[in-house]
Short mmCIF file of N, CA and C in Angstrom, two decimals:
data_model
loop_
_atom_site.label_atom_id
_atom_site.label_comp_id
_atom_site.label_asym_id
_atom_site.label_seq_id
_atom_site.Cartn_x
_atom_site.Cartn_y
_atom_site.Cartn_z
N ARG A 1 -194.99 23.73 94.89
CA ARG A 1 -195.82 24.37 93.89
C ARG A 1 -196.75 23.38 93.21
N LEU A 2 -196.25 22.19 92.93
CA LEU A 2 -197.09 21.19 92.28
C LEU A 2 -198.23 20.75 93.19
N MET A 3 -197.98 20.73 94.49
CA MET A 3 -199.04 20.34 95.42
C MET A 3 -200.17 21.36 95.40
N ILE A 4 -199.84 22.63 95.31
CA ILE A 4 -200.86 23.68 95.25
C ILE A 4 -201.68 23.53 93.97
N LEU A 5 -201.00 23.29 92.85
CA LEU A 5 -201.71 23.09 91.58
C LEU A 5 -202.61 21.86 91.63
N ALA A 6 -202.12 20.80 92.25
CA ALA A 6 -202.92 19.58 92.34
C ALA A 6 -204.18 19.82 93.19
N VAL A 7 -204.03 20.53 94.29
CA VAL A 7 -205.18 20.82 95.15
C VAL A 7 -206.19 21.71 94.42
N LEU A 8 -205.69 22.71 93.70
CA LEU A 8 -206.60 23.58 92.94
C LEU A 8 -207.31 22.81 91.84
N GLU A 9 -206.60 21.92 91.18
CA GLU A 9 -207.22 21.12 90.12
C GLU A 9 -208.30 20.20 90.69
N LEU A 10 -208.01 19.57 91.81
CA LEU A 10 -209.01 18.70 92.43
C LEU A 10 -210.21 19.48 92.94
N ALA A 11 -209.97 20.66 93.49
CA ALA A 11 -211.08 21.50 93.95
C ALA A 11 -211.95 21.94 92.78
N SER A 12 -211.32 22.29 91.67
CA SER A 12 -212.08 22.68 90.48
C SER A 12 -212.92 21.52 89.98
N ALA A 13 -212.33 20.34 89.93
CA ALA A 13 -213.06 19.16 89.47
C ALA A 13 -214.21 18.82 90.41
N ALA A 14 -213.99 18.96 91.72
CA ALA A 14 -215.05 18.69 92.69
C ALA A 14 -216.20 19.67 92.52
N LEU A 15 -215.89 20.94 92.33
CA LEU A 15 -216.94 21.93 92.11
C LEU A 15 -217.69 21.65 90.81
N PHE A 16 -217.00 21.16 89.81
CA PHE A 16 -217.62 20.84 88.54
C PHE A 16 -218.57 19.65 88.67
N LEU A 17 -218.26 18.72 89.53
CA LEU A 17 -219.08 17.51 89.68
C LEU A 17 -220.36 17.76 90.47
N VAL A 18 -220.38 18.77 91.32
CA VAL A 18 -221.57 19.08 92.12
C VAL A 18 -222.51 19.93 91.26
N PRO A 19 -223.75 19.48 91.04
CA PRO A 19 -224.64 20.21 90.13
C PRO A 19 -224.86 21.69 90.47
N LYS A 20 -224.96 22.03 91.73
CA LYS A 20 -225.22 23.43 92.08
C LYS A 20 -224.03 24.34 91.83
N THR A 21 -222.83 23.79 91.87
CA THR A 21 -221.62 24.60 91.67
C THR A 21 -220.98 24.34 90.31
N ARG A 22 -221.68 23.63 89.43
CA ARG A 22 -221.12 23.27 88.13
C ARG A 22 -220.67 24.48 87.30
N PRO A 23 -221.45 25.58 87.22
CA PRO A 23 -220.97 26.71 86.42
C PRO A 23 -219.64 27.29 86.92
N PHE A 24 -219.50 27.42 88.23
CA PHE A 24 -218.25 27.93 88.79
C PHE A 24 -217.11 26.93 88.57
N GLY A 25 -217.40 25.65 88.73
CA GLY A 25 -216.41 24.61 88.47
C GLY A 25 -215.98 24.59 87.02
N LEU A 26 -216.94 24.81 86.11
CA LEU A 26 -216.61 24.86 84.68
C LEU A 26 -215.68 26.03 84.39
N LEU A 27 -215.95 27.15 85.02
CA LEU A 27 -215.08 28.32 84.84
C LEU A 27 -213.66 28.02 85.32
N LEU A 28 -213.53 27.40 86.49
CA LEU A 28 -212.21 27.10 87.02
C LEU A 28 -211.48 26.04 86.19
N VAL A 29 -212.20 25.01 85.77
CA VAL A 29 -211.58 23.97 84.93
C VAL A 29 -211.14 24.57 83.60
N SER A 30 -211.96 25.46 83.04
CA SER A 30 -211.60 26.11 81.78
C SER A 30 -210.35 26.96 81.93
N ALA A 31 -210.27 27.69 83.03
CA ALA A 31 -209.09 28.52 83.28
C ALA A 31 -207.84 27.64 83.45
N TYR A 32 -207.99 26.54 84.17
CA TYR A 32 -206.87 25.64 84.40
C TYR A 32 -206.37 25.05 83.08
N LEU A 33 -207.31 24.56 82.26
CA LEU A 33 -206.91 23.97 80.98
C LEU A 33 -206.43 25.03 80.00
N GLY A 34 -206.96 26.25 80.11
CA GLY A 34 -206.43 27.34 79.29
C GLY A 34 -204.97 27.62 79.62
N GLY A 35 -204.64 27.53 80.90
CA GLY A 35 -203.24 27.68 81.31
C GLY A 35 -202.38 26.54 80.79
N ALA A 36 -202.95 25.34 80.78
CA ALA A 36 -202.21 24.19 80.24
C ALA A 36 -201.95 24.37 78.75
N ILE A 37 -202.95 24.90 78.03
CA ILE A 37 -202.77 25.16 76.59
C ILE A 37 -201.67 26.20 76.38
N ALA A 38 -201.69 27.26 77.18
CA ALA A 38 -200.68 28.30 77.07
C ALA A 38 -199.28 27.75 77.38
N ALA A 39 -199.19 26.89 78.38
CA ALA A 39 -197.90 26.29 78.72
C ALA A 39 -197.39 25.41 77.59
N GLN A 40 -198.28 24.64 77.00
CA GLN A 40 -197.89 23.79 75.86
C GLN A 40 -197.35 24.65 74.72
N LEU A 41 -198.07 25.73 74.40
CA LEU A 41 -197.62 26.62 73.33
C LEU A 41 -196.29 27.29 73.68
N GLY A 42 -196.12 27.67 74.93
CA GLY A 42 -194.89 28.32 75.36
C GLY A 42 -193.67 27.42 75.27
N HIS A 43 -193.89 26.11 75.36
CA HIS A 43 -192.79 25.15 75.27
C HIS A 43 -192.65 24.57 73.88
N GLY A 44 -193.42 25.10 72.94
CA GLY A 44 -193.30 24.64 71.57
C GLY A 44 -193.92 23.28 71.32
N GLN A 45 -194.83 22.86 72.18
CA GLN A 45 -195.49 21.57 72.03
C GLN A 45 -196.90 21.78 71.49
N PRO A 46 -197.45 20.76 70.88
CA PRO A 46 -198.82 20.90 70.36
C PRO A 46 -199.83 21.01 71.51
N PRO A 47 -200.77 21.95 71.40
CA PRO A 47 -201.73 22.15 72.49
C PRO A 47 -202.95 21.22 72.39
N ALA A 48 -202.89 20.22 71.53
CA ALA A 48 -204.06 19.39 71.28
C ALA A 48 -204.59 18.65 72.51
N PRO A 49 -203.76 17.98 73.34
CA PRO A 49 -204.35 17.21 74.44
C PRO A 49 -205.22 18.04 75.40
N PRO A 50 -204.73 19.16 75.95
CA PRO A 50 -205.63 19.92 76.83
C PRO A 50 -206.77 20.60 76.08
N ALA A 51 -206.54 20.95 74.82
CA ALA A 51 -207.60 21.60 74.04
C ALA A 51 -208.74 20.62 73.74
N VAL A 52 -208.39 19.39 73.43
CA VAL A 52 -209.42 18.38 73.17
C VAL A 52 -210.20 18.08 74.45
N LEU A 53 -209.50 17.96 75.56
CA LEU A 53 -210.17 17.72 76.84
C LEU A 53 -211.12 18.87 77.19
N LEU A 54 -210.67 20.09 76.99
CA LEU A 54 -211.50 21.26 77.26
C LEU A 54 -212.73 21.27 76.35
N ALA A 55 -212.54 20.96 75.08
CA ALA A 55 -213.67 20.91 74.15
C ALA A 55 -214.68 19.84 74.56
N LEU A 56 -214.19 18.67 74.97
CA LEU A 56 -215.10 17.61 75.40
C LEU A 56 -215.88 18.00 76.65
N ILE A 57 -215.23 18.69 77.57
CA ILE A 57 -215.92 19.14 78.79
C ILE A 57 -217.02 20.13 78.44
N TRP A 58 -216.71 21.09 77.56
CA TRP A 58 -217.72 22.09 77.16
C TRP A 58 -218.86 21.44 76.39
N ILE A 59 -218.56 20.51 75.50
CA ILE A 59 -219.62 19.84 74.73
C ILE A 59 -220.51 19.03 75.67
N GLY A 60 -219.89 18.29 76.58
CA GLY A 60 -220.66 17.50 77.54
C GLY A 60 -221.55 18.36 78.42
N THR A 61 -221.03 19.48 78.88
CA THR A 61 -221.82 20.38 79.71
C THR A 61 -222.97 20.98 78.91
N SER A 62 -222.70 21.35 77.68
CA SER A 62 -223.74 21.91 76.83
C SER A 62 -224.85 20.90 76.59
N LEU A 63 -224.48 19.66 76.29
CA LEU A 63 -225.49 18.63 76.07
C LEU A 63 -226.28 18.34 77.34
N ARG A 64 -225.61 18.34 78.46
CA ARG A 64 -226.29 18.09 79.73
C ARG A 64 -227.31 19.19 80.03
N ASN A 65 -226.95 20.44 79.74
CA ASN A 65 -227.87 21.55 79.97
C ASN A 65 -229.07 21.47 79.03
N ARG A 66 -228.86 21.04 77.79
CA ARG A 66 -229.98 20.90 76.85
C ARG A 66 -230.94 19.81 77.31
N ILE A 67 -230.38 18.70 77.77
CA ILE A 67 -231.23 17.60 78.25
C ILE A 67 -232.01 18.04 79.48
N SER A 68 -231.36 18.74 80.40
CA SER A 68 -232.02 19.22 81.61
C SER A 68 -233.12 20.24 81.26
N ALA A 69 -232.87 21.08 80.30
CA ALA A 69 -233.86 22.08 79.90
C ALA A 69 -235.08 21.42 79.26
N ASN A 70 -234.88 20.33 78.53
CA ASN A 70 -236.00 19.62 77.89
C ASN A 70 -236.85 18.86 78.89
N GLU A 71 -236.27 18.49 80.04
CA GLU A 71 -237.01 17.75 81.04
C GLU A 71 -237.95 18.63 81.84
N VAL A 72 -237.68 19.91 81.87
CA VAL A 72 -238.50 20.82 82.69
C VAL A 72 -239.80 21.13 82.05
#
């Protein structure tokens, strides 16, 4: 099971890194980290680590899109 999760996580990250597939990769990474947040909450642990990572990914993507839009 962990091998399947690892492959899905790597595939999501690879899609996120390729500019043409970045929106789909962002969706998959967000879903993956959303599941990590839910798992943390389900085990009574603080959800901060995956939530902070998810927030940084969204902020970075947002800033990248703004910069790209200004260059056009």
